[in-house]
Coordinates of C-alpha atoms in Angstrom, one line a residue:
M1 CA -45.2 -17.7 -3.3
S2 CA -46.7 -21.2 -3.0
S3 CA -46.6 -23.6 -5.9
D4 CA -50.3 -23.1 -6.6
H5 CA -49.9 -19.3 -6.4
R6 CA -52.5 -19.1 -3.7
V7 CA -50.3 -18.2 -0.7
L8 CA -47.8 -15.3 -0.5
R9 CA -45.5 -15.7 2.4
I10 CA -43.1 -12.9 3.4
N11 CA -40.1 -14.0 5.5
N12 CA -37.8 -11.5 7.2
I13 CA -40.1 -8.7 6.3
S14 CA -38.5 -5.3 5.8
H15 CA -39.4 -1.8 4.5
S16 CA -39.1 -2.9 0.9
N17 CA -42.0 -5.3 1.4
A18 CA -44.4 -2.5 2.3
G19 CA -46.9 -1.4 -0.4
Y20 CA -49.9 -2.5 -2.3
Y21 CA -50.5 -6.1 -3.4
E22 CA -53.1 -7.4 -5.8
C23 CA -54.7 -10.8 -5.7
E24 CA -56.6 -12.0 -8.8
V25 CA -58.6 -15.2 -9.3
F26 CA -60.2 -16.9 -12.4
N27 CA -62.8 -19.5 -12.8
A28 CA -63.4 -22.1 -15.5
F29 CA -65.8 -19.7 -17.4
G30 CA -63.0 -17.1 -17.8
L31 CA -64.5 -14.8 -15.2
S32 CA -62.1 -13.1 -12.8
N33 CA -62.1 -11.1 -9.6
K34 CA -59.4 -9.2 -7.9
K35 CA -58.7 -7.4 -4.7
T36 CA -56.0 -5.0 -3.6
F37 CA -54.6 -4.9 -0.1
Q38 CA -51.9 -2.9 1.6
V39 CA -49.0 -4.3 3.7
I40 CA -47.8 -1.8 6.3
V41 CA -44.5 -2.5 8.1
Y42 CA -44.4 -1.0 11.5
H43 CA -41.0 -0.5 13.2
P44 CA -39.3 1.6 15.9
P45 CA -37.4 4.7 15.0
V46 CA -33.9 4.6 13.5
I47 CA -32.1 7.9 14.0
S48 CA -29.0 9.8 13.0
L49 CA -27.5 13.1 14.3
Q50 CA -25.0 14.7 12.0
I51 CA -23.3 18.1 11.7
I52 CA -22.5 19.9 8.4
P53 CA -19.9 22.3 9.7
H54 CA -19.4 24.0 6.3
F55 CA -23.0 25.2 6.4
S56 CA -23.3 25.5 10.2
K57 CA -26.1 23.0 10.2
L58 CA -27.1 20.3 12.7
I59 CA -29.5 17.6 11.4
C60 CA -31.6 15.2 13.6
S61 CA -33.2 12.6 11.3
A62 CA -35.3 9.5 11.8
T63 CA -37.3 6.8 10.0
G64 CA -40.1 4.8 11.6
K65 CA -43.6 3.6 11.2
P66 CA -45.8 5.2 12.4
R67 CA -44.1 8.6 12.0
P68 CA -41.9 9.2 15.0
K69 CA -41.9 12.4 17.0
L70 CA -38.5 14.1 16.9
T71 CA -36.9 16.3 19.6
L72 CA -33.6 18.1 19.4
K73 CA -32.0 19.5 22.5
R74 CA -28.8 21.2 23.6
N75 CA -27.8 20.7 27.2
D76 CA -31.3 19.3 28.0
T77 CA -33.0 22.4 26.6
Q78 CA -35.3 21.9 23.6
L79 CA -34.3 23.8 20.5
L80 CA -37.2 25.7 18.9
N81 CA -35.6 27.6 16.1
I82 CA -35.6 24.6 13.7
T83 CA -36.9 23.6 10.3
E84 CA -38.8 20.4 9.6
V85 CA -38.2 18.6 6.4
S86 CA -39.0 15.1 5.0
E87 CA -37.6 13.0 2.2
K88 CA -39.0 9.9 0.5
N89 CA -36.6 7.1 -0.4
F90 CA -38.3 5.1 -3.1
I91 CA -35.7 2.4 -3.1
T92 CA -36.1 1.4 0.5
N93 CA -39.8 2.6 0.5
T94 CA -39.2 4.7 3.6
T95 CA -39.7 8.3 4.6
Q96 CA -37.0 10.2 6.6
W97 CA -38.1 13.1 8.7
S98 CA -35.6 15.7 9.9
L99 CA -35.1 18.6 12.2
V100 CA -32.5 21.1 10.8
Y101 CA -30.9 23.5 13.3
S102 CA -28.9 26.5 11.9
M103 CA -26.1 27.4 14.3
D104 CA -26.1 31.2 13.8
K105 CA -25.0 32.3 17.3
S106 CA -21.4 32.8 18.5
L107 CA -19.2 29.7 18.7
E108 CA -19.3 29.7 22.5
Q109 CA -23.1 29.7 22.6
E110 CA -23.4 26.8 20.2
L111 CA -21.1 24.4 22.2
G112 CA -22.6 21.7 24.4
L113 CA -24.2 18.3 24.4
Y114 CA -26.8 17.8 21.7
S115 CA -29.4 15.0 21.8
C116 CA -31.7 13.8 19.0
S117 CA -34.6 11.7 20.2
A118 CA -37.3 9.9 18.1
V119 CA -40.3 8.0 19.6
N120 CA -43.3 6.2 18.3
E121 CA -45.5 3.5 19.7
H122 CA -42.9 0.8 18.9
G123 CA -39.9 2.3 20.6
V124 CA -37.6 5.2 21.3
Q125 CA -34.0 6.0 20.2
T126 CA -31.7 8.8 21.2
S127 CA -28.3 9.9 19.8
F128 CA -25.8 12.3 21.3
K129 CA -23.1 14.6 19.9
K130 CA -20.9 16.8 22.0
L131 CA -19.7 20.0 20.2
V132 CA -16.5 21.4 21.5
A133 CA -13.9 24.0 20.6
K134 CA -10.4 22.9 21.4
L135 CA -6.9 22.5 19.9
P136 CA -6.6 20.2 16.8
P137 CA -5.2 16.8 17.6
K138 CA -1.6 16.0 16.7
P139 CA -1.5 15.1 13.0
K140 CA 0.2 12.2 11.3
I141 CA 1.7 11.9 7.8
I142 CA 1.0 8.6 6.0
R143 CA 1.6 7.3 2.5
K144 CA -1.3 5.3 1.1
T145 CA -0.5 2.2 -0.9
D146 CA -3.9 1.3 -2.5
F147 CA -3.1 3.7 -5.5
K148 CA -6.6 3.6 -6.9
S149 CA -5.9 7.0 -8.2
I150 CA -2.5 7.3 -9.9
Y151 CA -3.1 10.2 -12.3
K152 CA -1.4 12.9 -10.2
H153 CA 2.2 12.5 -9.0
D154 CA 2.6 12.7 -5.2
A155 CA -1.1 12.2 -4.6
S156 CA -0.5 9.3 -2.2
L157 CA 0.9 11.4 0.8
F158 CA -1.8 12.5 3.3
I159 CA -2.2 14.2 6.6
I160 CA -4.6 12.5 9.0
Q161 CA -5.5 13.2 12.6
T162 CA -4.5 10.9 15.4
T163 CA -7.4 10.9 17.8
S164 CA -9.2 8.6 20.2
N165 CA -12.4 6.8 19.1
E166 CA -14.6 9.6 20.5
T167 CA -16.8 9.7 17.4
N168 CA -19.6 11.5 19.4
E169 CA -17.3 14.6 20.0
L170 CA -17.0 17.1 17.2
N171 CA -14.6 20.0 17.1
L172 CA -16.3 23.2 15.9
S173 CA -13.2 25.4 15.9
P174 CA -12.3 25.7 12.2
I175 CA -8.9 25.0 10.8
V176 CA -7.2 28.1 9.5
E177 CA -3.7 27.1 8.6
Y178 CA -1.3 24.2 8.0
K179 CA 2.3 24.7 9.1
L180 CA 4.9 22.5 7.4
L181 CA 8.6 22.1 8.2
V182 CA 10.5 20.8 5.2
Q183 CA 14.1 19.8 5.2
Q184 CA 16.1 18.4 2.4
I185 CA 18.2 15.4 3.4
N186 CA 20.4 12.5 2.1
L187 CA 20.2 9.0 3.4
S188 CA 23.6 7.6 4.1
T189 CA 24.6 4.0 3.6
N190 CA 24.3 3.3 7.3
D191 CA 20.7 4.5 7.3
T192 CA 21.4 7.9 9.0
F193 CA 20.1 11.2 7.7
L194 CA 22.5 13.9 6.6
N195 CA 20.9 17.4 6.5
V196 CA 21.4 19.1 3.1
S197 CA 19.4 22.2 4.0
E198 CA 17.9 24.0 7.0
A199 CA 14.3 23.2 7.8
S200 CA 12.1 25.8 6.1
E201 CA 8.6 26.6 7.3
Q202 CA 5.8 26.7 4.7
K203 CA 2.4 28.1 5.8
V204 CA -0.9 27.4 4.0
R205 CA -4.0 29.4 4.8
L206 CA -7.3 27.7 4.2
Q207 CA -10.4 28.8 2.3
R208 CA -13.7 28.7 4.2
F209 CA -14.9 25.4 2.7
D210 CA -11.7 23.6 3.6
R211 CA -11.7 24.5 7.2
F212 CA -13.3 21.3 8.6
S213 CA -11.8 18.7 6.2
F214 CA -9.0 17.8 8.6
Y215 CA -11.5 16.7 11.2
Y216 CA -14.0 14.9 9.1
S217 CA -12.4 13.8 5.8
K218 CA -12.0 10.0 5.9
S219 CA -9.3 10.1 3.2
G220 CA -7.1 12.8 4.7
I221 CA -5.5 15.9 3.3
K222 CA -3.2 15.6 0.3
I223 CA 0.4 16.8 1.0
S224 CA 0.9 17.6 -2.7
N225 CA -1.8 20.4 -2.3
L226 CA 0.2 22.0 0.5
V227 CA 4.0 21.7 0.1
N228 CA 6.5 22.7 -2.6
V229 CA 9.3 20.2 -3.2
K230 CA 11.7 19.5 -6.0
S231 CA 12.0 16.4 -8.1
N232 CA 14.7 13.8 -7.4
Q233 CA 15.1 14.7 -3.8
Q234 CA 14.8 13.3 -0.3
Y235 CA 13.0 15.3 2.4
K236 CA 11.9 15.2 6.0
I237 CA 8.5 16.7 6.5
K238 CA 6.4 17.4 9.6
V239 CA 3.2 19.3 10.0
A240 CA 1.2 21.2 12.6
V241 CA -2.5 22.3 12.3
S242 CA -3.9 25.6 13.5
N243 CA -7.5 26.5 14.3
T244 CA -9.1 29.5 16.0
I245 CA -8.0 28.2 19.4
G246 CA -4.4 27.6 18.7
T247 CA -1.8 25.2 17.1
S248 CA -1.5 21.5 17.5
E249 CA 1.7 19.6 18.3
Y250 CA 3.9 18.9 15.2
S251 CA 3.6 15.5 13.7
E252 CA 6.6 13.1 13.8
W253 CA 9.1 13.6 11.0
Y254 CA 8.2 11.8 7.8
S255 CA 11.0 10.8 5.5
Y256 CA 9.8 11.4 2.0
L257 CA 11.1 10.7 -1.5
S258 CA 9.8 13.2 -4.0
T259 CA 8.9 12.2 -7.6
H260 CA 12.0 11.0 -9.4
V261 CA 12.7 11.2 -13.1
C262 CA 13.9 8.0 -14.9
G263 CA 17.7 8.0 -15.3
Q264 CA 18.2 8.3 -11.5
N265 CA 19.3 5.3 -9.5
I266 CA 17.2 5.3 -6.2
E267 CA 18.8 3.5 -3.3
N268 CA 17.2 2.6 0.1
I269 CA 13.6 3.0 -0.9
F270 CA 12.1 2.8 2.6
D271 CA 8.4 3.5 1.7
G272 CA 7.6 4.5 -1.8
L273 CA 7.7 7.1 -4.5
F274 CA 6.6 8.1 -8.0
L275 CA 8.9 7.5 -10.9
M276 CA 8.1 9.3 -14.2
S277 CA 9.7 8.7 -17.6
H278 CA 10.8 12.3 -18.3
E279 CA 10.8 15.8 -16.7
N280 CA 7.7 17.1 -18.4
R281 CA 5.6 14.0 -17.9
Q282 CA 3.6 15.6 -15.0
Q283 CA 2.5 18.3 -17.5
L284 CA 1.4 15.6 -19.8
K285 CA 4.0 16.5 -22.5
H286 CA 5.6 14.1 -24.8
H287 CA 9.3 13.2 -24.6
E288 CA 11.4 13.6 -27.7
R289 CA 12.1 10.9 -30.4
D290 CA 14.8 8.2 -29.6
Y291 CA 14.4 8.7 -25.9
S292 CA 15.7 6.1 -23.4
C293 CA 16.5 5.9 -19.7
N294 CA 17.4 3.4 -17.0
S295 CA 16.9 3.4 -13.3
L296 CA 18.1 0.9 -10.6
L297 CA 15.5 0.8 -7.8
S298 CA 16.8 -0.7 -4.5
T299 CA 15.5 -1.3 -1.0
R300 CA 16.6 -3.3 2.0
S301 CA 14.9 -6.4 3.4
N302 CA 12.0 -5.8 1.1
V303 CA 10.8 -6.5 -2.3
I304 CA 9.9 -3.7 -4.8
C305 CA 6.5 -3.5 -6.5
V306 CA 5.8 -1.3 -9.5
H307 CA 2.2 -0.1 -10.0
L308 CA 1.2 0.9 -13.5
L309 CA -2.1 1.9 -15.2
Q310 CA -3.3 -0.6 -17.7
N311 CA -2.2 1.3 -20.8
E312 CA 1.3 1.9 -19.4
C313 CA 1.6 -1.7 -18.2
K314 CA 1.2 -2.7 -21.9
L315 CA 4.1 -0.5 -23.1
K316 CA 6.5 -2.6 -25.1
T317 CA 9.1 0.2 -24.6
L318 CA 9.2 -0.5 -20.8
T319 CA 11.1 -3.5 -19.4
L320 CA 11.5 -4.5 -15.7
Y321 CA 14.3 -6.8 -14.7
D322 CA 14.2 -8.8 -11.4
G323 CA 17.7 -7.7 -10.3
K324 CA 20.4 -5.1 -10.6
N325 CA 20.9 -5.1 -14.4
E326 CA 19.7 -6.4 -17.8
T327 CA 21.2 -9.8 -17.1
A328 CA 18.5 -10.5 -14.5
P329 CA 15.2 -12.2 -15.5
I330 CA 12.5 -10.1 -17.0
L331 CA 9.5 -9.7 -14.8
K332 CA 6.3 -10.9 -16.4
R333 CA 3.4 -8.4 -16.4
S334 CA -0.3 -9.2 -16.3
C335 CA -2.2 -6.1 -17.5
N336 CA -5.8 -7.2 -17.1
H337 CA -6.7 -4.7 -14.4
F338 CA -7.0 -0.9 -14.2
V339 CA -3.9 -0.8 -12.1
S340 CA -1.4 -3.6 -12.3
E341 CA 1.2 -4.6 -9.7
I342 CA 4.5 -6.1 -10.8
C343 CA 6.8 -7.2 -7.9
S344 CA 10.4 -8.4 -7.7
T345 CA 11.6 -11.4 -5.9
T346 CA 14.8 -9.6 -4.9
E347 CA 15.6 -6.2 -3.3
N348 CA 16.2 -4.6 -6.7
I349 CA 14.3 -3.8 -9.9
Y350 CA 16.2 -2.6 -13.0
L351 CA 13.9 -0.5 -15.1
K352 CA 14.6 0.2 -18.8
Y353 CA 12.6 2.5 -21.1
D354 CA 13.5 2.8 -24.8
A355 CA 11.2 4.6 -27.2
R356 CA 11.8 5.5 -30.8
R357 CA 8.8 7.9 -31.2
E358 CA 7.5 10.8 -29.2
A359 CA 5.2 9.6 -26.4
F360 CA 3.7 10.4 -23.0
G361 CA 6.0 7.8 -21.5
F362 CA 5.0 6.4 -18.1
L363 CA 4.2 7.3 -14.5
A364 CA 4.9 4.4 -12.0
N365 CA 4.1 4.1 -8.4
I366 CA 7.0 2.4 -6.6
V367 CA 6.3 0.6 -3.4
A368 CA 8.7 -1.2 -0.9
K369 CA 7.0 -4.2 0.6
T370 CA 8.2 -6.4 3.4
L371 CA 9.6 -9.8 2.5
R372 CA 7.3 -12.7 3.6

């Protein structure tokens, strides 16, 4: 708007500038006149082609001004059994038009190369998706260290797929089962694994609405929802994924420290684990009066970081020492964030918890980080 309010200049015009504008003028006698005019923003189509496998739907969508003409094809043959829908976005001041195709034929008949095209007088855009049925890719087990959610123990271990960047190829063969091999181990002082038990196989059958999450979930699949492990143990875990075509390769072995209870000394922390104050902490039960415990947390060529929720970071009953025992300096804690991180300067943290009253205690996420 100019300084005299006579000129409205719109730079870098976008959808949000479209709409009705009103200009009103006054004279020295107090009389006024006003006029309404419309700004229309014309632009070429912007499209998306997405699949909702849980509901067997394929959706071809586009925005554009004027309204674009949409075409949805499979293997260059136009699909006719489709539903047209539209949706107004009042925030961006745009309308999205969609063609919805219901995949109600057999899996083999629905496979192929799909194209979604949108055209208006300002341009044309086309997007492709190839629907296939093949073995699941080899999975991978990872431990996430962002710890935005710390409420549930062992919630940080996930299965993800290791695939190429072929984002336009989608697997329609639903996942039916996860197969996990779980073996209890001990880690010796020279970093070799000693088998404590034979590897046992655990199979988890999936419900209908979980059968595509492995392919399309950005976060991955939680191991804690699939595998049964005991507290205070070390394991090796690997997983294979089965769909209606067959079973993938097994992942590489993942060395895993299960949730430990305070009072255990934990040596050779190679990745991370959860440490809880008392055995019933995961059921949100109080510990008894006059309860205390100590744990020495150790790693090699790393520092140790303890992640605590804000209310547990403020516990005066919890002390962290930057070393092997209580003679080491106490680690200072800043508890201003939802999740606080307290890191050692050495390869050890000595944790001491001492409470006179019944309480929920603490749940800590322990992370080994490389020395810089």
